[in-house]
Short mmCIF file of C-alpha atoms and ligand atoms in Angstrom, two decimals:
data_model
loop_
_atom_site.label_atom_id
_atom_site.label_comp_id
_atom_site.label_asym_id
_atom_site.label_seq_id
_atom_site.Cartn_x
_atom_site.Cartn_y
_atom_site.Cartn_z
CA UNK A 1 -87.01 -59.84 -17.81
CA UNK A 2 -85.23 -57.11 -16.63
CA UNK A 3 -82.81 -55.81 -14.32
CA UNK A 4 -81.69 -52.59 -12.88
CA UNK A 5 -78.59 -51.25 -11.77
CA UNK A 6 -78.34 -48.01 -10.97
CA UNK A 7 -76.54 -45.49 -8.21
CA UNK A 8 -77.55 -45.27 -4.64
CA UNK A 9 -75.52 -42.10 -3.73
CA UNK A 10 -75.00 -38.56 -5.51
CA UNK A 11 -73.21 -40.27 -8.85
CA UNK A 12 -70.06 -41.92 -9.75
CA UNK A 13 -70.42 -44.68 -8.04
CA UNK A 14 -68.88 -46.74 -10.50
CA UNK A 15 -71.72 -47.64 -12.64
CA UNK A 16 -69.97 -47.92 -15.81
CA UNK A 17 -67.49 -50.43 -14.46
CA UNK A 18 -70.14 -52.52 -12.84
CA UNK A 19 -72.03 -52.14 -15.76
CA UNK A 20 -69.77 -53.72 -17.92
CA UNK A 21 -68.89 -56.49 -15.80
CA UNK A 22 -72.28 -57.48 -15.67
CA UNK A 23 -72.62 -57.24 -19.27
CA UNK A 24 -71.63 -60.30 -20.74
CA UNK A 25 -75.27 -62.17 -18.72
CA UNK A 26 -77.32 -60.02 -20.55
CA UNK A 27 -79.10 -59.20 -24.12
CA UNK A 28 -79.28 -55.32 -24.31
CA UNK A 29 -77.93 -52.63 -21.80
CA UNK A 30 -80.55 -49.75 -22.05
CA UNK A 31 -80.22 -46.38 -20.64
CA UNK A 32 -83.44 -44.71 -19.34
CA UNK A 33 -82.53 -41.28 -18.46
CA UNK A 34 -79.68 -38.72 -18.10
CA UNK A 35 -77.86 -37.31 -20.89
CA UNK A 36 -74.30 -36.12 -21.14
CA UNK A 37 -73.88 -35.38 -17.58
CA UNK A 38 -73.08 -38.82 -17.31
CA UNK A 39 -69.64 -39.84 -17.17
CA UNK A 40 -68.96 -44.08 -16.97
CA UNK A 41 -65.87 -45.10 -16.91
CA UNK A 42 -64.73 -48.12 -18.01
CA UNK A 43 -61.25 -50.24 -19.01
CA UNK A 44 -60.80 -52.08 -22.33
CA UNK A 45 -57.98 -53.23 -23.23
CA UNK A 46 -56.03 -51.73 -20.60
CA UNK A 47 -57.28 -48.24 -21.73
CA UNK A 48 -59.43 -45.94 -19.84
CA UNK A 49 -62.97 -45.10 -21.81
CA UNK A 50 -65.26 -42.62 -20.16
CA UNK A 51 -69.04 -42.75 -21.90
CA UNK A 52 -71.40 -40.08 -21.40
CA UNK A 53 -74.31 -40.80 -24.16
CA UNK A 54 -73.82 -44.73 -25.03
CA UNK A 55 -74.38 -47.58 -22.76
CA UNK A 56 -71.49 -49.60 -20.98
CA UNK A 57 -72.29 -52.53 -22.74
CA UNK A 58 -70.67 -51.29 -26.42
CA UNK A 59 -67.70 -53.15 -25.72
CA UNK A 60 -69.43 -56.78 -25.70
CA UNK A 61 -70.19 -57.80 -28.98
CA UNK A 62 -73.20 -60.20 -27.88
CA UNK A 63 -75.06 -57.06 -26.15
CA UNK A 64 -77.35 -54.53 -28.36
CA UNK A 65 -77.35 -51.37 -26.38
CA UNK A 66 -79.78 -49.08 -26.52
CA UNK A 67 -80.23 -45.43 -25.71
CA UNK A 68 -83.81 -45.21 -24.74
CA UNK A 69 -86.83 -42.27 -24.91
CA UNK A 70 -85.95 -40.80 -21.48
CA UNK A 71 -82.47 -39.51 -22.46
CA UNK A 72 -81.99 -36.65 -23.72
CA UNK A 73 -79.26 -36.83 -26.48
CA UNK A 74 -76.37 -34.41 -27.25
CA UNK A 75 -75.63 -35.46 -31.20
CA UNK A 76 -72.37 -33.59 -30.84
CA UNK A 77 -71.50 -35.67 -28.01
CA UNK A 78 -72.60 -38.91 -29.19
CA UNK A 79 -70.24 -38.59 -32.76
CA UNK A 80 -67.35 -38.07 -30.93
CA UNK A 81 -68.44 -40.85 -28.55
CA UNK A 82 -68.99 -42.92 -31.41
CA UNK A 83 -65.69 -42.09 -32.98
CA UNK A 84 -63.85 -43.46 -29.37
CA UNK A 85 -65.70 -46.68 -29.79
CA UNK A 86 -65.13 -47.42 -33.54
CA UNK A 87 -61.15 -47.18 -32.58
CA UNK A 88 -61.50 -50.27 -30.73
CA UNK A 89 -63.00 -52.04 -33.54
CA UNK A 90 -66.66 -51.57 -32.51
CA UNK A 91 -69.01 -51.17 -35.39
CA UNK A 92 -71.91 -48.77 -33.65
CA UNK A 93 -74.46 -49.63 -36.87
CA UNK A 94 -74.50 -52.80 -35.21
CA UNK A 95 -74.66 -52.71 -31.80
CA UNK A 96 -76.23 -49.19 -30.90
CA UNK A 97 -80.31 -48.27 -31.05
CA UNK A 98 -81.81 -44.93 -30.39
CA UNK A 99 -85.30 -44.75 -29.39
CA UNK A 100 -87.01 -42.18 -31.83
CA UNK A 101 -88.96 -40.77 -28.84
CA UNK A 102 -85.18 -39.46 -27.27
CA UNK A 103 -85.44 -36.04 -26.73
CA UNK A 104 -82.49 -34.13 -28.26
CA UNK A 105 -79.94 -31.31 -26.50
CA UNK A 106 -79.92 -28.53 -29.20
CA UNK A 107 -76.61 -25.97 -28.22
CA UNK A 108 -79.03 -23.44 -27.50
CA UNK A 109 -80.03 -25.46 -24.04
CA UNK A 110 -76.35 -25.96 -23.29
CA UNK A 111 -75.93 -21.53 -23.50
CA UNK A 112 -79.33 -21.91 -21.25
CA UNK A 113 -78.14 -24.13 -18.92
CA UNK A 114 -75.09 -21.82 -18.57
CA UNK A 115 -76.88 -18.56 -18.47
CA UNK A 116 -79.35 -19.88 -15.51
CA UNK A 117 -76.14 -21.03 -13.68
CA UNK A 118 -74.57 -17.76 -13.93
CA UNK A 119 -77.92 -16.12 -13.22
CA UNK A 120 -77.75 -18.02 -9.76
CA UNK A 121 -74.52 -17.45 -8.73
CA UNK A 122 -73.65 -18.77 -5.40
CA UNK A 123 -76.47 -20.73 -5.13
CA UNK A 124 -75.69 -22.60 -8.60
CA UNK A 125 -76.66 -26.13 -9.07
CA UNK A 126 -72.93 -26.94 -10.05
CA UNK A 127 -74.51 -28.54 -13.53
CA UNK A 128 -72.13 -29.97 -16.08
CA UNK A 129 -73.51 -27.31 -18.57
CA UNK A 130 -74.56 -30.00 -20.45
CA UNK A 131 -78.05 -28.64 -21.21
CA UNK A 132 -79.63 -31.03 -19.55
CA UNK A 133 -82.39 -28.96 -17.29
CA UNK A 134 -83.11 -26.79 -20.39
CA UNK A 135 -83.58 -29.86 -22.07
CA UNK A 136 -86.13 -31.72 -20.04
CA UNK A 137 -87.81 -28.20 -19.37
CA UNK A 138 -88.72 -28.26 -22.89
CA UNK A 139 -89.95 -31.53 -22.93
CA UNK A 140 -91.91 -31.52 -19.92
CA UNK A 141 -93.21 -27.88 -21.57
CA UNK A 142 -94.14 -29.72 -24.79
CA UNK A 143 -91.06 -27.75 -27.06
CA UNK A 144 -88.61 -30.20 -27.52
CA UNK A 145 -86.84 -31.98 -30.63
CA UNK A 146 -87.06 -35.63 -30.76
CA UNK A 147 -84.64 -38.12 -32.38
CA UNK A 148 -87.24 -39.02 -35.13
CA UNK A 149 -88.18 -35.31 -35.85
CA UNK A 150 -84.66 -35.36 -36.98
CA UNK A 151 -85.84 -37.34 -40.36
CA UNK A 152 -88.83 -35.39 -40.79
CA UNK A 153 -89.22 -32.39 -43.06
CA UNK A 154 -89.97 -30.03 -41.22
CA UNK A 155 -86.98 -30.31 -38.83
CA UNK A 156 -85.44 -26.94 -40.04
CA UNK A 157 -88.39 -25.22 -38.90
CA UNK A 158 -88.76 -27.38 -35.30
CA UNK A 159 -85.39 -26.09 -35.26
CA UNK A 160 -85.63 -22.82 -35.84
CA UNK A 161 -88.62 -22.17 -34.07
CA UNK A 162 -87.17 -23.40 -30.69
CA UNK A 163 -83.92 -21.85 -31.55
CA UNK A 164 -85.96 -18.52 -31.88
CA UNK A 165 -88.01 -19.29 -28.50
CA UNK A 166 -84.79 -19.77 -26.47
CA UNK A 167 -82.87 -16.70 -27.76
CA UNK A 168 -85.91 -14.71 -26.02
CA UNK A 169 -85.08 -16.39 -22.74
CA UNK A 170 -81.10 -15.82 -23.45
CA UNK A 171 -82.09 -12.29 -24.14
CA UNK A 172 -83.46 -11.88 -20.95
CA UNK A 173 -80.40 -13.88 -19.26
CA UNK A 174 -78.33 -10.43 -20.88
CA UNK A 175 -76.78 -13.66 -22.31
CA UNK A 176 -74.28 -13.00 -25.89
CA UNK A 177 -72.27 -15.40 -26.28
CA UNK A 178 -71.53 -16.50 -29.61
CA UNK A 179 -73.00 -20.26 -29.85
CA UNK A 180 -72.66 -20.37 -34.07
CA UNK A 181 -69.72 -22.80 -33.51
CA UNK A 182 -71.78 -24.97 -31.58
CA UNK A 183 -74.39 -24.75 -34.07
CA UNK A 184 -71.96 -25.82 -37.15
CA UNK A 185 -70.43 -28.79 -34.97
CA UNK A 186 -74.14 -30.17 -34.23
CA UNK A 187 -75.86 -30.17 -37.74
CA UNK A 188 -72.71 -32.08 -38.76
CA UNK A 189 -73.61 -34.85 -35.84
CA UNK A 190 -77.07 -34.40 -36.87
CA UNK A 191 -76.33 -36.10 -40.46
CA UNK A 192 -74.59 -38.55 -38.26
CA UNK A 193 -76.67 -39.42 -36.23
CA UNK A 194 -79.70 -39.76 -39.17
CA UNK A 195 -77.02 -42.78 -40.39
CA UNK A 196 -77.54 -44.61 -37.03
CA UNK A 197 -80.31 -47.35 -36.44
CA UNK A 198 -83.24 -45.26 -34.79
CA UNK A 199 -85.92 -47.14 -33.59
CA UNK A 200 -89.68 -47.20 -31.94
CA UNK A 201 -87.77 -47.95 -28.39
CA UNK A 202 -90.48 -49.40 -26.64
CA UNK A 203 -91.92 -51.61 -29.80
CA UNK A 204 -87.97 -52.65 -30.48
CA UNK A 205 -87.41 -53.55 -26.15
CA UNK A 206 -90.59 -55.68 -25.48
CA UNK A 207 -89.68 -57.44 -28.87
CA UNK A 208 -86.92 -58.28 -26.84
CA UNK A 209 -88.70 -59.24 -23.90
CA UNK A 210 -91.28 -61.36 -25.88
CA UNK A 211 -88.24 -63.22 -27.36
CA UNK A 212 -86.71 -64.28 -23.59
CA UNK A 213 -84.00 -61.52 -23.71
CA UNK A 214 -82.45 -60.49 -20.97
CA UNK A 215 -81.94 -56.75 -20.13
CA UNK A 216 -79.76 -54.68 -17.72
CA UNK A 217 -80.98 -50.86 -17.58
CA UNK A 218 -78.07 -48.94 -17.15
CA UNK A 219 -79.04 -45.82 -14.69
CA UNK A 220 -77.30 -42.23 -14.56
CA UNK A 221 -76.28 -39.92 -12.25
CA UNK A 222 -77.56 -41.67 -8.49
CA UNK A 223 -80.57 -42.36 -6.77
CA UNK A 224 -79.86 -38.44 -4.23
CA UNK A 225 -79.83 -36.54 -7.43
CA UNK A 226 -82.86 -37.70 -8.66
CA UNK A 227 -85.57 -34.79 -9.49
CA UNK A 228 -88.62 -35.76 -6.98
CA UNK A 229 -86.30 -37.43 -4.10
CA UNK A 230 -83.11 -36.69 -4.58
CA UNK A 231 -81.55 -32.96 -2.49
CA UNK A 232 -84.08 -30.54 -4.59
CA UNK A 233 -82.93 -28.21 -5.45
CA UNK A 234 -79.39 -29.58 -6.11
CA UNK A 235 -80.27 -32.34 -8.33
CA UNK A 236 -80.44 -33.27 -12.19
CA UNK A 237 -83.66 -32.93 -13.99
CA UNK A 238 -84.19 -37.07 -14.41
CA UNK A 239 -85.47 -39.74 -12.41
CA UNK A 240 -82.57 -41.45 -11.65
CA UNK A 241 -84.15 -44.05 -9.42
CA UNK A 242 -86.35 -47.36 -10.48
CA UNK A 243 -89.22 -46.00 -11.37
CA UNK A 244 -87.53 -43.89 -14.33
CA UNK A 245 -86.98 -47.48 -16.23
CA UNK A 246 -90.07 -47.99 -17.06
CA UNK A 247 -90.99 -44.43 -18.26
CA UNK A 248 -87.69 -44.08 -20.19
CA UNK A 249 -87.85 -47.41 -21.94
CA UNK A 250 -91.69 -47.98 -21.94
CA UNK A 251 -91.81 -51.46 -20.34
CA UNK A 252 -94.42 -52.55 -17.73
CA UNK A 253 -93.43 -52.40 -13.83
CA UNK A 254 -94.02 -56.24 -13.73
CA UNK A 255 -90.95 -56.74 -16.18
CA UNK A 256 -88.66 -55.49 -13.70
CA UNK A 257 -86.93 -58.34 -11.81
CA UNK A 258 -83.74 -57.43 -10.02
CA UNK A 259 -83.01 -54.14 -8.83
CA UNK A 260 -79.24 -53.65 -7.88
CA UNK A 261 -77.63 -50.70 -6.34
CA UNK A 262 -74.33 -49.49 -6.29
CA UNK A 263 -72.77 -47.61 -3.89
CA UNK A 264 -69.15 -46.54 -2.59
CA UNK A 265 -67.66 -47.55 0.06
CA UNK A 266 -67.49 -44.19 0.96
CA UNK A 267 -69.35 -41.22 -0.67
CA UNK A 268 -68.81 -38.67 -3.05
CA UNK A 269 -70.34 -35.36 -4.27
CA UNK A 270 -69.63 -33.14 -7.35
CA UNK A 271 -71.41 -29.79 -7.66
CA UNK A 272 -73.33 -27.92 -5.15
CA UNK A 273 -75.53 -29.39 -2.18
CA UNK A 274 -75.81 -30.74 1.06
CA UNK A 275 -73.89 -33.32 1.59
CA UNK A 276 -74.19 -34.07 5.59
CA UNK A 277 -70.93 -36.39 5.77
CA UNK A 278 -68.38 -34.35 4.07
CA UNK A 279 -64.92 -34.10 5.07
CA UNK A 280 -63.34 -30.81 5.13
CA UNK A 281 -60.17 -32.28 6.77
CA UNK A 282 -57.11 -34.17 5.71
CA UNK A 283 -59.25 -37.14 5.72
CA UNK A 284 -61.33 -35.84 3.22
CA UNK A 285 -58.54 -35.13 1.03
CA UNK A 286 -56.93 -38.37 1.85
CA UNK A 287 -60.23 -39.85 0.30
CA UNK A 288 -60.11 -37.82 -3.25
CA UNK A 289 -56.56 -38.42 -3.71
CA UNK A 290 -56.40 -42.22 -3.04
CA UNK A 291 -59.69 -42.56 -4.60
CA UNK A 292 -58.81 -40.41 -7.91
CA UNK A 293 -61.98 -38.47 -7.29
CA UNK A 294 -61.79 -35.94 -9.93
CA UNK A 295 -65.43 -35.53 -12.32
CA UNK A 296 -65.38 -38.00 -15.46
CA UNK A 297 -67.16 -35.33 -16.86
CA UNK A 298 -65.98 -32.16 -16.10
CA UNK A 299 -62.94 -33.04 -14.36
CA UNK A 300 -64.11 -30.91 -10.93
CA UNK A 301 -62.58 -32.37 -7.67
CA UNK A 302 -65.42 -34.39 -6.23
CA UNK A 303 -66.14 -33.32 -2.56
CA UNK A 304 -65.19 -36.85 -0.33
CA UNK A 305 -66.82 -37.84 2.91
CA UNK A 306 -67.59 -41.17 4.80
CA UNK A 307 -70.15 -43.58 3.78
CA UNK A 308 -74.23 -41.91 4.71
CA UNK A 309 -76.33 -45.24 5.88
CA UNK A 310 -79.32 -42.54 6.08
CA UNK A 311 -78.80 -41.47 2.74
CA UNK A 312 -78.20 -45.26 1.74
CA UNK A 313 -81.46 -46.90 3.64
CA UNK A 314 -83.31 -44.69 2.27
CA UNK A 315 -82.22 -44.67 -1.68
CA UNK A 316 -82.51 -48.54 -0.64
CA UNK A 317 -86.11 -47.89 -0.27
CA UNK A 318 -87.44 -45.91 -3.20
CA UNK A 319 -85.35 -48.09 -5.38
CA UNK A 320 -86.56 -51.26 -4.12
CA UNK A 321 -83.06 -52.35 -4.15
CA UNK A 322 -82.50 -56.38 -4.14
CA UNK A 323 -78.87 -56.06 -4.08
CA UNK A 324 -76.08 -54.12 -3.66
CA UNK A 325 -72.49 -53.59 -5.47
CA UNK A 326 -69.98 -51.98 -3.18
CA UNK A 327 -66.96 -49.95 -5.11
CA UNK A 328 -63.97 -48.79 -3.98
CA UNK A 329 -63.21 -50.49 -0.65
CA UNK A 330 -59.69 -50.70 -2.02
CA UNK A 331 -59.48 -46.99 -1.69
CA UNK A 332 -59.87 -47.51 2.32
CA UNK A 333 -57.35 -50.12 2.85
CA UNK A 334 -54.72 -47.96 4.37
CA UNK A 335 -57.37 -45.96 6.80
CA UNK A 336 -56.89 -47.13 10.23
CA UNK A 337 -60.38 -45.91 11.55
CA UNK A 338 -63.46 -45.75 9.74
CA UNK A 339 -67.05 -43.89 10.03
CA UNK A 340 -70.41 -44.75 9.31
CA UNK A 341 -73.28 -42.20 9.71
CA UNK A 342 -76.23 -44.13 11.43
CA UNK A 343 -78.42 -41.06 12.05
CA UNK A 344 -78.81 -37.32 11.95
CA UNK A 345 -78.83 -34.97 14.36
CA UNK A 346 -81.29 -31.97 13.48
CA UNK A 347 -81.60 -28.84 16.07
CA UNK A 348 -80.70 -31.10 18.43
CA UNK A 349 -82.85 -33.63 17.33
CA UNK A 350 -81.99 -37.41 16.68
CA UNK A 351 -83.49 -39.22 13.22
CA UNK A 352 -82.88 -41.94 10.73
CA UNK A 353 -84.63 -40.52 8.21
CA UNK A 354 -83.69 -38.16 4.86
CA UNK A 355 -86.05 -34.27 5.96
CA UNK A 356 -87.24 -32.88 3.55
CA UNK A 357 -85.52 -29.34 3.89
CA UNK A 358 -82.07 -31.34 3.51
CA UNK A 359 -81.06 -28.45 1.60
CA UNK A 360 -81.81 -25.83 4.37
CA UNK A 361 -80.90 -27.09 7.94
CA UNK A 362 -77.79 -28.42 9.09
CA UNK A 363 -77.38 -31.32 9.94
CA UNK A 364 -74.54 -33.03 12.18
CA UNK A 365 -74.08 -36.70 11.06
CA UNK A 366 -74.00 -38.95 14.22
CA UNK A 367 -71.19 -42.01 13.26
CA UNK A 368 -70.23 -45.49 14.34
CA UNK A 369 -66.79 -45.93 14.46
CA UNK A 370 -65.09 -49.21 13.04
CA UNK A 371 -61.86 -50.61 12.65
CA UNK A 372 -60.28 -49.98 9.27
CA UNK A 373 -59.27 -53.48 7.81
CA UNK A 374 -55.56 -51.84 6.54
CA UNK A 375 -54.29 -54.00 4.02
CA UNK A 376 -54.18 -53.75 0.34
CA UNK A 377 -57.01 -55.76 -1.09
CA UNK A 378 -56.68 -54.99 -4.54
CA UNK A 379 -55.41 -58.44 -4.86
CA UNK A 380 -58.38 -60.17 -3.30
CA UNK A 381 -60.17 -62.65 -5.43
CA UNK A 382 -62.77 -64.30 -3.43
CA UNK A 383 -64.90 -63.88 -0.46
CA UNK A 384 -63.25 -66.02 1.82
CA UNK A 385 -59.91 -63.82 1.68
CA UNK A 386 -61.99 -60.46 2.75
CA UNK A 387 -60.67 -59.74 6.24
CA UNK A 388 -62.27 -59.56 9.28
CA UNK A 389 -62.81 -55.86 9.77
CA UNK A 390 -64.18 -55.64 6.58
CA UNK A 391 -66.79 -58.24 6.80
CA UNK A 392 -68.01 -56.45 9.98
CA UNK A 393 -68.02 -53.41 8.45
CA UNK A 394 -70.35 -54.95 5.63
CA UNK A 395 -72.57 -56.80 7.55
CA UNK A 396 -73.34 -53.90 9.71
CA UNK A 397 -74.28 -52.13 6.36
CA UNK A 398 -76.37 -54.82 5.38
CA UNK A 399 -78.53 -54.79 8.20
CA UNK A 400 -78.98 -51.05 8.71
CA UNK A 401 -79.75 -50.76 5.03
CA UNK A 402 -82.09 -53.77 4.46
CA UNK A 403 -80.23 -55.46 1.54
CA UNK A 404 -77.28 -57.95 0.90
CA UNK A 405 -73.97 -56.53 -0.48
CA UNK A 406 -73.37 -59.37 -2.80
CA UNK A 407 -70.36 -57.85 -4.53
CA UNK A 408 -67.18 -55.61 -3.51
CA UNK A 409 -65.31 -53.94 -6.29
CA UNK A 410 -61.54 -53.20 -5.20
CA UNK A 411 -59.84 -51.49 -8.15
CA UNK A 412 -61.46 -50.04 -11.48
CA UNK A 413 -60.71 -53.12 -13.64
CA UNK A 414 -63.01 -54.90 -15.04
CA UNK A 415 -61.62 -58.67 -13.16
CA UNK A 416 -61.27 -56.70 -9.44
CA UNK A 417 -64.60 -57.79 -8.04
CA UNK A 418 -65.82 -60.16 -5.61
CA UNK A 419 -68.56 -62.01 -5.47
CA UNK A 420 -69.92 -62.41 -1.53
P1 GDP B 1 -70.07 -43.87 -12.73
O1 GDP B 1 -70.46 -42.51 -13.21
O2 GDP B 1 -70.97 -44.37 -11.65
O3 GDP B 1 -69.92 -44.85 -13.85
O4 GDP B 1 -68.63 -43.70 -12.06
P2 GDP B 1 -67.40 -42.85 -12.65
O5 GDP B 1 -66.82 -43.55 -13.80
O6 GDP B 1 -67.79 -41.43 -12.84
O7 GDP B 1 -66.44 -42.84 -11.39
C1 GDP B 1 -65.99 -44.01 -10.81
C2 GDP B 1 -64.45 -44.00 -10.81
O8 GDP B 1 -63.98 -45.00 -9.95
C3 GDP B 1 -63.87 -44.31 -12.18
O9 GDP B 1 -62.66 -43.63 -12.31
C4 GDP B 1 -63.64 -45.83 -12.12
O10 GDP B 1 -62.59 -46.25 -12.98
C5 GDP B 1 -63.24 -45.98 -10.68
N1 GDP B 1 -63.61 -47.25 -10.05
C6 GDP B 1 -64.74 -48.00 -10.21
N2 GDP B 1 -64.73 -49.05 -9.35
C7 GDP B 1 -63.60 -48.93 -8.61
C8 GDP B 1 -63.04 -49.69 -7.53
O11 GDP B 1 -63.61 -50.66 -7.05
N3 GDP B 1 -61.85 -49.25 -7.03
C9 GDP B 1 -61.19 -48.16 -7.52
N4 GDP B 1 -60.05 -47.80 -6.97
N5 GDP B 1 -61.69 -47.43 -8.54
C10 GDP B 1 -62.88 -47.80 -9.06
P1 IMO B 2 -72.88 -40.19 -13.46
O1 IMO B 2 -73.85 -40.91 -14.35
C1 IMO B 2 -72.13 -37.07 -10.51
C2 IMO B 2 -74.56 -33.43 -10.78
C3 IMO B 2 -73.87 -32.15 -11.20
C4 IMO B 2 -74.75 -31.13 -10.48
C5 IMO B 2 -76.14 -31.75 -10.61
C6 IMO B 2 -76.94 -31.22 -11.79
O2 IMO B 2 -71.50 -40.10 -14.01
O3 IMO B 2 -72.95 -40.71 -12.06
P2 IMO B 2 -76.82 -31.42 -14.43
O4 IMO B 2 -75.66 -31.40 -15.37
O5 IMO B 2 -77.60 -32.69 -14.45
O6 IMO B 2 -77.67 -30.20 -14.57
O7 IMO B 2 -76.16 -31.30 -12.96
O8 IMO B 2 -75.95 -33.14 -10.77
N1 IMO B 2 -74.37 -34.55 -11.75
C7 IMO B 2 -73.59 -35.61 -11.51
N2 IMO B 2 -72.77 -35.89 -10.46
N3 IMO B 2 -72.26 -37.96 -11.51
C8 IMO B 2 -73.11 -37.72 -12.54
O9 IMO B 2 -73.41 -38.65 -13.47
C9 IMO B 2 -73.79 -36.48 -12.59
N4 IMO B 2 -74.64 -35.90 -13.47
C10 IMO B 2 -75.00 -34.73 -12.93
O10 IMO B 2 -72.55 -32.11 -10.75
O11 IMO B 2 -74.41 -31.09 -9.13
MG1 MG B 3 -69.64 -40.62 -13.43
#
């Protein structure tokens, strides 16, 4: 059996931390999709860890975690990633299986990635740089390196030849930068990453399956970044939504069994795009600063705005969502009045529903106003403590959205959740 939990908004909606609380009622955390773009943060031992490459479940020793064939996979990344988790004890030849299928970021994609930004200027994507687009272009163009080329022979020449096919493109960028550095730093992870246990992904998870295990797959990024649905052409270059589990682990639709969402209690943005309820106002910087809302990644200030229901409904609906996680309500104890966007208004026209030039009209978002529930609720440890104008203001987003908030997350530890 297994479950999903993935993001309902444009990222960061505190995946990672959910992820890991959720850990210790499962068998293997898999990730589907996504590569280094990702940034999940997470507290052990009282320490901030931010992962980008392995799953959220490394810290629980019961839980294998596995990186699986939709990823694509930054070595360099991953050693030093590796290196993080090893100082808290965590032995990664243990614990930690990459799918031989995984398609791997060589440095040339990550000079790509930057040249095409550049190339765009104002109308950038706002990527991470990570190499990520250049990295499924080549797989969806039938180029790309996969973990278990890495072991074959004739990996120098897969190497070279792609190295050689993407200098052409840089060429043409006028891009000449100097990416030998990068180059050293990667074959060294490269040896690393040979030492690791790679695996056939999809023989090793329905092994799993066959043997009862349960499995939470861990999503990237959110559900309004995804490729096909998410605010094209300001997205990533993934399916980030449900239907990316089963073609980034290779497991049957029928194996899926929970689907659970996670969203903010409010919403957040990082990079370019529409993004109909942003705040430009003191509010919105109210919002960043309470709420920390700088990139785990790239450390950008994340734009800050109130909670979309449009937005929300429908990532509810592609996703099949079956539950929801709400994180961060702490981070609106002290507002006095809150908003909820219930529709959008379009050239004077009224709908509920996500168009599909999101990234060319405006839109004005049309709110309901509610009463903020001003007190600090980091301290709140069960459901019957959650005041009154915050139980309104989740049952209103139950109903509009079409499924049951069953948890609210007020503070970034792993213990300040509560179940509804
Ligand atoms: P992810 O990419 O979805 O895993 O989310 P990020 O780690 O990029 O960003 C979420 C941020 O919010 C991190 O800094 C978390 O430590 C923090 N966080 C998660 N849940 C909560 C919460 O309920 N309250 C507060 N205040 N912070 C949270
Ligand atoms: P997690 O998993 C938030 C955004 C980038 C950019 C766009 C494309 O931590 O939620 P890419 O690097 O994929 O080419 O960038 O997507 N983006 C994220 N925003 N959280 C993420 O991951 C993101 N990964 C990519 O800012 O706008
Ligand atoms: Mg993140």
């Amino acid at each position: 059996m297994v479950d999903v939990l993935l993001g309902l908004q444009w990222g960061d909606e505190g995946k990672g931390k959910i992820v890991d609380f959720f850990a210790p009622n499962y068998d293997v955390i898999a990730r589907f999709q996504g590569g280094p773009n990702a940034g999940h943060t997470l507290y052990v031992e009282g320490k901030k860890v931010v992962l980008h490459q392995i799953p959220s479940g490394i810290f629980h020793k019961g839980c294998i975690n596995l990186i699986g064939n939709g990823v694509v996979l930054d070595p360099v990344t991953l050693k030093r990633e590796c290196d993080v988790v090893a100082s808290f004890g965590v032995d990664v030849k243990l614990n930690l299986f990459i799918a031989e299928k995984t398609n791997v970021i060589i440095p040339s994609h990550r000079a790509l990635d930057k040249a095409s930004e550049m190339q765009k200027g104002d109308s950038k994507i706002g990527s991470t740089l990570k190499g990520i687009g250049p990295a499924y272009m080549d797989k969806t163009g039938r180029n790309a390196i996969r973990v278990g080329d890495l072991l074959s022979a004739d990996f120098d020449k897969q190497y070279k030849d792609l190295r050689a096919k993407h200098q052409t493109l840089l060429n043409n960028f006028n891009f000449t930068e100097d990416i030998s550095a990068w180059e050293t730093e990667f074959f060294e992870a490269v040896e690393f990453l040979k030492t690791l246990n790679i695996v056939n992904g999809e023989y090793f998870i329905n092994k799993k399956l066959d043997e009862g295990k349960k499995v939470l797959a861990e999503g990237a990024q959110g559900s309004m970044l995804d490729i096909d649905f998410g605010t094209f052409p300001f997205v990533t270059s993934s399916n980030t939504i449900s239907a990316g589990v089963c073609t980034g682990l290779g497991i049957s639709p029928k194996k899926i069994n929970e689907v659970i969402g996670v969203t903010k209690a409010y919403c957040t943005r990082v990079g370019g795009g529409p993004f109909p309820t942003e705040l430009h106002d003191a509010t919105g910087e109210e919002l960043r600063k309470i709420g920390s809302e700088f990139g785990a990644t790239t450390g950008r200030p994340r734009r800050c705005g109130w909670i979309d229901l449009v937005a929300l409904k429908y990532t509810c609906m592609i996703n099949g969502i079956t539950q929801v996680v709400m994180t961060k309500a702490d981070v609106l104890d002290s507002f006095a009045n809150l908003n909820v966007c219930t529709a959008y208004s379009i050239n004077g026209k009224i709908t509920d529903e996500v168009p599909f030039a999101i990234s060319k009209v405006e839109i004005n978002p049309q709110y309901k106003a509610f009463k903020g529930w001003n007190c600090d609720r980091t301290v709140l440890k069960q459901a019957a403590e959650v005041p009154v104008d915050m139980s309104q203001y989740i049952e209103f987003i139950n109903e509009f959205i079409g499924a049951p908030i069953k948890y609210v997350s007020n503070g970034p530890g792993r213990e300040q959740i509560i179940s509804l």
